[in-house]
Amino acid sequence: MTTYKGIVLAGGTGTRLYPLTLSMSKQLLPIYDKPMIFYPISVLMLAGIREILIVTTTESLSDFKNLLGTGEDFGVEFTYVVQQKPEGIAQALILAEPFLAGDHCCLILGDNIFYGQNFIERLNQATKVEQGCTVFAYHVTDPERFGVVEMDENQNVLSIEEKPVHPKSNYALTGLYFFDNSSIAIAKSLTPSKRGELEITDVIRHYLSTQNLKVSSLGRGFAWLDTGTYDSLLDAGQFVETVEKRQGLKIACLEEIAYRMGWLSKEQIVARAKLFKQNAYGKYLLDTVGYPIFSCNR
């Protein structure tokens, strides 16, 4: 049986969000009612992944450990590694080598939010792949900001380019990648780009050249949000607020996901909820397990 482990890339300097990120990691900024990093972690958990590596900076390491701990509160296990210098997304694969120990991996960027119907089914399909790479594409109006995938009418990949001046399509590669265990060797073989980075698109191109690349296109009923600018940060928070208030269901509530997956018991959820007894988050956790709301004040 193929085993996938998770990697969340939460390093970088967040310069596009200065002065917000002068004193804290971008991935710790709030997206409505949760820290940003909860959203990518939730994707890994929904894929059934319980061993997760957090790649971060020396300055932010203690903050992430204070927030996430060992993972016990969320039914998972967190490991941490420091990225001394941001040298490209593909560098995270190399840093993760001891953690992966030969297993496959799902790498997700720490500032990406995914929301849509049948997403869990798509994730489950990706974790069943024993050889190759699975990426997710999304139609955008500004493809020049992203890695761009060109496909034919049958969704066969023709080319992949990183932030092209003249994009060949409007389909951007999202920050979610499933790789088999050959990805580390591929990343190690790369030459840094003109930007001085090990480009994740070069890793994906290698899988394309060996016909081991699968692309899953996320359609109109899906939302993929990149929170790298002031506007997109605000948009993401407003999106989450709108959906949660309308549905009465939370997006990326890690404790709820762990409970639904059978990783945390009702008693563990109740104990966790009492930490948030002064706000709606704690009430939501109690509602999730059908516990009397007044117990928050005990």
PDB file of C-alpha atoms in Angstrom, residues 120-284:
ATOM      1  CA  ILE A 120     -12.000  14.754  -0.961  1.00  0.00           C
ATOM      2  CA  GLU A 121     -12.650  12.308  -3.806  1.00  0.00           C
ATOM      3  CA  ARG A 122      -9.987  14.038  -5.928  1.00  0.00           C
ATOM      4  CA  LEU A 123      -7.525  13.894  -3.049  1.00  0.00           C
ATOM      5  CA  ASN A 124      -8.220  10.219  -2.479  1.00  0.00           C
ATOM      6  CA  GLN A 125      -7.619   9.505  -6.166  1.00  0.00           C
ATOM      7  CA  ALA A 126      -4.252  11.267  -5.958  1.00  0.00           C
ATOM      8  CA  THR A 127      -3.150   9.247  -2.916  1.00  0.00           C
ATOM      9  CA  LYS A 128      -3.859   6.014  -4.797  1.00  0.00           C
ATOM     10  CA  VAL A 129      -1.263   6.842  -7.467  1.00  0.00           C
ATOM     11  CA  GLU A 130       1.775   4.640  -6.931  1.00  0.00           C
ATOM     12  CA  GLN A 131       4.019   6.118  -9.602  1.00  0.00           C
ATOM     13  CA  GLY A 132       4.247   9.665 -10.929  1.00  0.00           C
ATOM     14  CA  CYS A 133       2.985  13.105 -10.019  1.00  0.00           C
ATOM     15  CA  THR A 134      -0.497  14.590  -9.701  1.00  0.00           C
ATOM     16  CA  VAL A 135      -1.052  18.346  -9.893  1.00  0.00           C
ATOM     17  CA  PHE A 136      -4.174  20.495  -9.841  1.00  0.00           C
ATOM     18  CA  ALA A 137      -4.964  23.227 -12.387  1.00  0.00           C
ATOM     19  CA  TYR A 138      -7.324  26.171 -12.048  1.00  0.00           C
ATOM     20  CA  HIS A 139      -8.570  28.719 -14.593  1.00  0.00           C
ATOM     21  CA  VAL A 140      -7.405  32.260 -13.673  1.00  0.00           C
ATOM     22  CA  THR A 141      -7.470  35.723 -15.239  1.00  0.00           C
ATOM     23  CA  ASP A 142      -3.803  36.449 -14.461  1.00  0.00           C
ATOM     24  CA  PRO A 143      -1.845  33.299 -15.372  1.00  0.00           C
ATOM     25  CA  GLU A 144       1.413  35.232 -15.692  1.00  0.00           C
ATOM     26  CA  ARG A 145       1.601  35.204 -11.866  1.00  0.00           C
ATOM     27  CA  PHE A 146       1.760  31.411 -11.708  1.00  0.00           C
ATOM     28  CA  GLY A 147       3.143  28.255 -13.179  1.00  0.00           C
ATOM     29  CA  VAL A 148       1.027  27.689 -16.290  1.00  0.00           C
ATOM     30  CA  VAL A 149      -0.032  24.352 -17.769  1.00  0.00           C
ATOM     31  CA  GLU A 150      -0.982  24.034 -21.438  1.00  0.00           C
ATOM     32  CA  MET A 151      -3.333  21.151 -22.265  1.00  0.00           C
ATOM     33  CA  ASP A 152      -5.062  19.793 -25.346  1.00  0.00           C
ATOM     34  CA  GLU A 153      -8.806  19.122 -25.589  1.00  0.00           C
ATOM     35  CA  ASN A 154      -8.328  15.775 -23.833  1.00  0.00           C
ATOM     36  CA  GLN A 155      -6.442  17.397 -20.941  1.00  0.00           C
ATOM     37  CA  ASN A 156      -3.144  15.901 -22.008  1.00  0.00           C
ATOM     38  CA  VAL A 157      -0.346  18.197 -20.883  1.00  0.00           C
ATOM     39  CA  LEU A 158       1.588  19.887 -23.689  1.00  0.00           C
ATOM     40  CA  SER A 159       3.824  22.248 -21.721  1.00  0.00           C
ATOM     41  CA  ILE A 160       4.485  23.816 -18.335  1.00  0.00           C
ATOM     42  CA  GLU A 161       6.012  27.260 -17.831  1.00  0.00           C
ATOM     43  CA  GLU A 162       6.860  29.229 -14.713  1.00  0.00           C
ATOM     44  CA  LYS A 163       5.382  32.757 -14.658  1.00  0.00           C
ATOM     45  CA  PRO A 164       5.522  33.202 -18.456  1.00  0.00           C
ATOM     46  CA  VAL A 165       5.343  36.675 -20.001  1.00  0.00           C
ATOM     47  CA  HIS A 166       3.037  35.296 -22.680  1.00  0.00           C
ATOM     48  CA  PRO A 167       1.044  32.421 -21.116  1.00  0.00           C
ATOM     49  CA  LYS A 168      -0.109  29.648 -23.436  1.00  0.00           C
ATOM     50  CA  SER A 169      -3.256  29.088 -21.375  1.00  0.00           C
ATOM     51  CA  ASN A 170      -5.225  30.474 -18.464  1.00  0.00           C
ATOM     52  CA  TYR A 171      -4.717  27.357 -16.365  1.00  0.00           C
ATOM     53  CA  ALA A 172      -2.509  27.953 -13.345  1.00  0.00           C
ATOM     54  CA  LEU A 173      -0.848  25.213 -11.339  1.00  0.00           C
ATOM     55  CA  THR A 174      -2.121  25.453  -7.798  1.00  0.00           C
ATOM     56  CA  GLY A 175       0.176  25.006  -4.837  1.00  0.00           C
ATOM     57  CA  LEU A 176      -0.787  21.370  -4.277  1.00  0.00           C
ATOM     58  CA  TYR A 177       1.391  18.541  -5.572  1.00  0.00           C
ATOM     59  CA  PHE A 178       1.401  14.770  -5.067  1.00  0.00           C
ATOM     60  CA  PHE A 179       4.773  13.169  -5.782  1.00  0.00           C
ATOM     61  CA  ASP A 180       6.098   9.624  -5.731  1.00  0.00           C
ATOM     62  CA  ASN A 181       9.345   8.891  -3.913  1.00  0.00           C
ATOM     63  CA  SER A 182      11.538   9.800  -6.887  1.00  0.00           C
ATOM     64  CA  SER A 183      10.806  13.513  -6.386  1.00  0.00           C
ATOM     65  CA  ILE A 184      13.738  14.061  -4.027  1.00  0.00           C
ATOM     66  CA  ALA A 185      16.273  12.747  -6.518  1.00  0.00           C
ATOM     67  CA  ILE A 186      14.676  14.895  -9.213  1.00  0.00           C
ATOM     68  CA  ALA A 187      14.861  18.012  -7.000  1.00  0.00           C
ATOM     69  CA  LYS A 188      18.509  17.311  -6.207  1.00  0.00           C
ATOM     70  CA  SER A 189      19.320  17.110  -9.913  1.00  0.00           C
ATOM     71  CA  LEU A 190      17.922  20.565 -10.700  1.00  0.00           C
ATOM     72  CA  THR A 191      19.943  23.616 -11.650  1.00  0.00           C
ATOM     73  CA  PRO A 192      18.728  26.852 -10.047  1.00  0.00           C
ATOM     74  CA  SER A 193      16.726  29.076 -12.370  1.00  0.00           C
ATOM     75  CA  LYS A 194      17.556  32.680 -13.295  1.00  0.00           C
ATOM     76  CA  ARG A 195      15.740  33.620 -10.092  1.00  0.00           C
ATOM     77  CA  GLY A 196      18.265  31.518  -8.173  1.00  0.00           C
ATOM     78  CA  GLU A 197      15.599  29.024  -7.127  1.00  0.00           C
ATOM     79  CA  LEU A 198      14.916  25.331  -7.521  1.00  0.00           C
ATOM     80  CA  GLU A 199      11.650  25.564  -9.431  1.00  0.00           C
ATOM     81  CA  ILE A 200       8.844  23.148  -8.691  1.00  0.00           C
ATOM     82  CA  THR A 201       7.780  23.468 -12.329  1.00  0.00           C
ATOM     83  CA  ASP A 202      11.101  21.856 -13.320  1.00  0.00           C
ATOM     84  CA  VAL A 203      10.288  18.893 -11.090  1.00  0.00           C
ATOM     85  CA  ILE A 204       6.867  18.608 -12.710  1.00  0.00           C
ATOM     86  CA  ARG A 205       8.405  18.891 -16.198  1.00  0.00           C
ATOM     87  CA  HIS A 206      10.543  15.870 -15.407  1.00  0.00           C
ATOM     88  CA  TYR A 207       7.417  13.831 -14.702  1.00  0.00           C
ATOM     89  CA  LEU A 208       5.904  15.188 -17.920  1.00  0.00           C
ATOM     90  CA  SER A 209       8.966  14.072 -19.908  1.00  0.00           C
ATOM     91  CA  THR A 210       8.589  10.529 -18.580  1.00  0.00           C
ATOM     92  CA  GLN A 211       4.806  10.520 -19.131  1.00  0.00           C
ATOM     93  CA  ASN A 212       4.160  10.216 -15.411  1.00  0.00           C
ATOM     94  CA  LEU A 213       2.216  13.450 -14.923  1.00  0.00           C
ATOM     95  CA  LYS A 214      -1.493  13.636 -14.150  1.00  0.00           C
ATOM     96  CA  VAL A 215      -3.456  16.899 -14.070  1.00  0.00           C
ATOM     97  CA  SER A 216      -6.769  17.342 -12.291  1.00  0.00           C
ATOM     98  CA  SER A 217      -8.609  20.506 -13.381  1.00  0.00           C
ATOM     99  CA  LEU A 218     -10.677  22.248 -10.728  1.00  0.00           C
ATOM    100  CA  GLY A 219     -13.829  23.549 -12.385  1.00  0.00           C
ATOM    101  CA  ARG A 220     -16.200  26.494 -12.013  1.00  0.00           C
ATOM    102  CA  GLY A 221     -17.767  25.222  -8.813  1.00  0.00           C
ATOM    103  CA  PHE A 222     -14.430  25.282  -7.039  1.00  0.00           C
ATOM    104  CA  ALA A 223     -12.530  28.018  -5.214  1.00  0.00           C
ATOM    105  CA  TRP A 224      -8.765  28.231  -5.068  1.00  0.00           C
ATOM    106  CA  LEU A 225      -7.419  31.261  -3.227  1.00  0.00           C
ATOM    107  CA  ASP A 226      -3.813  32.429  -3.098  1.00  0.00           C
ATOM    108  CA  THR A 227      -3.244  34.781  -0.149  1.00  0.00           C
ATOM    109  CA  GLY A 228       0.004  36.410  -1.207  1.00  0.00           C
ATOM    110  CA  THR A 229      -1.192  40.017  -1.587  1.00  0.00           C
ATOM    111  CA  TYR A 230      -3.190  42.505   0.506  1.00  0.00           C
ATOM    112  CA  ASP A 231      -6.244  42.136  -1.709  1.00  0.00           C
ATOM    113  CA  SER A 232      -6.140  38.343  -1.932  1.00  0.00           C
ATOM    114  CA  LEU A 233      -5.650  38.109   1.850  1.00  0.00           C
ATOM    115  CA  LEU A 234      -8.760  40.199   2.413  1.00  0.00           C
ATOM    116  CA  ASP A 235     -10.705  38.345  -0.284  1.00  0.00           C
ATOM    117  CA  ALA A 236      -9.884  35.002   1.324  1.00  0.00           C
ATOM    118  CA  GLY A 237     -11.086  36.135   4.733  1.00  0.00           C
ATOM    119  CA  GLN A 238     -14.330  37.484   3.304  1.00  0.00           C
ATOM    120  CA  PHE A 239     -14.873  34.287   1.309  1.00  0.00           C
ATOM    121  CA  VAL A 240     -14.470  32.091   4.387  1.00  0.00           C
ATOM    122  CA  GLU A 241     -16.701  34.385   6.434  1.00  0.00           C
ATOM    123  CA  THR A 242     -19.454  34.310   3.818  1.00  0.00           C
ATOM    124  CA  VAL A 243     -19.446  30.525   3.433  1.00  0.00           C
ATOM    125  CA  GLU A 244     -19.278  29.824   7.154  1.00  0.00           C
ATOM    126  CA  LYS A 245     -22.049  32.238   8.086  1.00  0.00           C
ATOM    127  CA  ARG A 246     -24.269  31.024   5.271  1.00  0.00           C
ATOM    128  CA  GLN A 247     -23.801  27.308   5.900  1.00  0.00           C
ATOM    129  CA  GLY A 248     -23.109  27.249   9.605  1.00  0.00           C
ATOM    130  CA  LEU A 249     -20.174  24.954   8.829  1.00  0.00           C
ATOM    131  CA  LYS A 250     -16.526  25.833   9.232  1.00  0.00           C
ATOM    132  CA  ILE A 251     -13.812  25.559   6.606  1.00  0.00           C
ATOM    133  CA  ALA A 252     -10.518  24.020   7.775  1.00  0.00           C
ATOM    134  CA  CYS A 253     -11.550  23.314  11.360  1.00  0.00           C
ATOM    135  CA  LEU A 254      -8.781  20.836  12.099  1.00  0.00           C
ATOM    136  CA  GLU A 255     -10.391  19.422  15.227  1.00  0.00           C
ATOM    137  CA  GLU A 256     -13.633  18.728  13.369  1.00  0.00           C
ATOM    138  CA  ILE A 257     -11.819  16.991  10.521  1.00  0.00           C
ATOM    139  CA  ALA A 258      -9.899  14.827  12.993  1.00  0.00           C
ATOM    140  CA  TYR A 259     -13.162  13.892  14.730  1.00  0.00           C
ATOM    141  CA  ARG A 260     -14.890  13.032  11.454  1.00  0.00           C
ATOM    142  CA  MET A 261     -11.883  10.925  10.449  1.00  0.00           C
ATOM    143  CA  GLY A 262     -11.993   9.043  13.752  1.00  0.00           C
ATOM    144  CA  TRP A 263      -8.658  10.424  14.911  1.00  0.00           C
ATOM    145  CA  LEU A 264     -10.033  12.269  17.958  1.00  0.00           C
ATOM    146  CA  SER A 265     -12.706  11.149  20.402  1.00  0.00           C
ATOM    147  CA  LYS A 266     -15.718  13.131  21.587  1.00  0.00           C
ATOM    148  CA  GLU A 267     -14.019  13.592  24.937  1.00  0.00           C
ATOM    149  CA  GLN A 268     -10.915  15.032  23.292  1.00  0.00           C
ATOM    150  CA  ILE A 269     -13.026  17.477  21.283  1.00  0.00           C
ATOM    151  CA  VAL A 270     -14.873  18.622  24.405  1.00  0.00           C
ATOM    152  CA  ALA A 271     -11.589  19.175  26.227  1.00  0.00           C
ATOM    153  CA  ARG A 272     -10.264  21.163  23.280  1.00  0.00           C
ATOM    154  CA  ALA A 273     -13.461  23.210  23.048  1.00  0.00           C
ATOM    155  CA  LYS A 274     -13.130  24.395  26.626  1.00  0.00           C
ATOM    156  CA  LEU A 275      -9.970  26.263  25.616  1.00  0.00           C
ATOM    157  CA  PHE A 276     -12.173  28.406  23.368  1.00  0.00           C
ATOM    158  CA  LYS A 277     -15.163  28.717  25.684  1.00  0.00           C
ATOM    159  CA  GLN A 278     -15.345  32.480  25.216  1.00  0.00           C
ATOM    160  CA  ASN A 279     -15.964  32.394  21.459  1.00  0.00           C
ATOM    161  CA  ALA A 280     -17.897  30.774  18.645  1.00  0.00           C
ATOM    162  CA  TYR A 281     -15.072  28.368  17.784  1.00  0.00           C
ATOM    163  CA  GLY A 282     -15.500  26.489  21.045  1.00  0.00           C
ATOM    164  CA  LYS A 283     -19.280  26.439  20.626  1.00  0.00           C
ATOM    165  CA  TYR A 284     -18.863  25.018  17.141  1.00  0.00           C
TER     166      TYR A 284
END
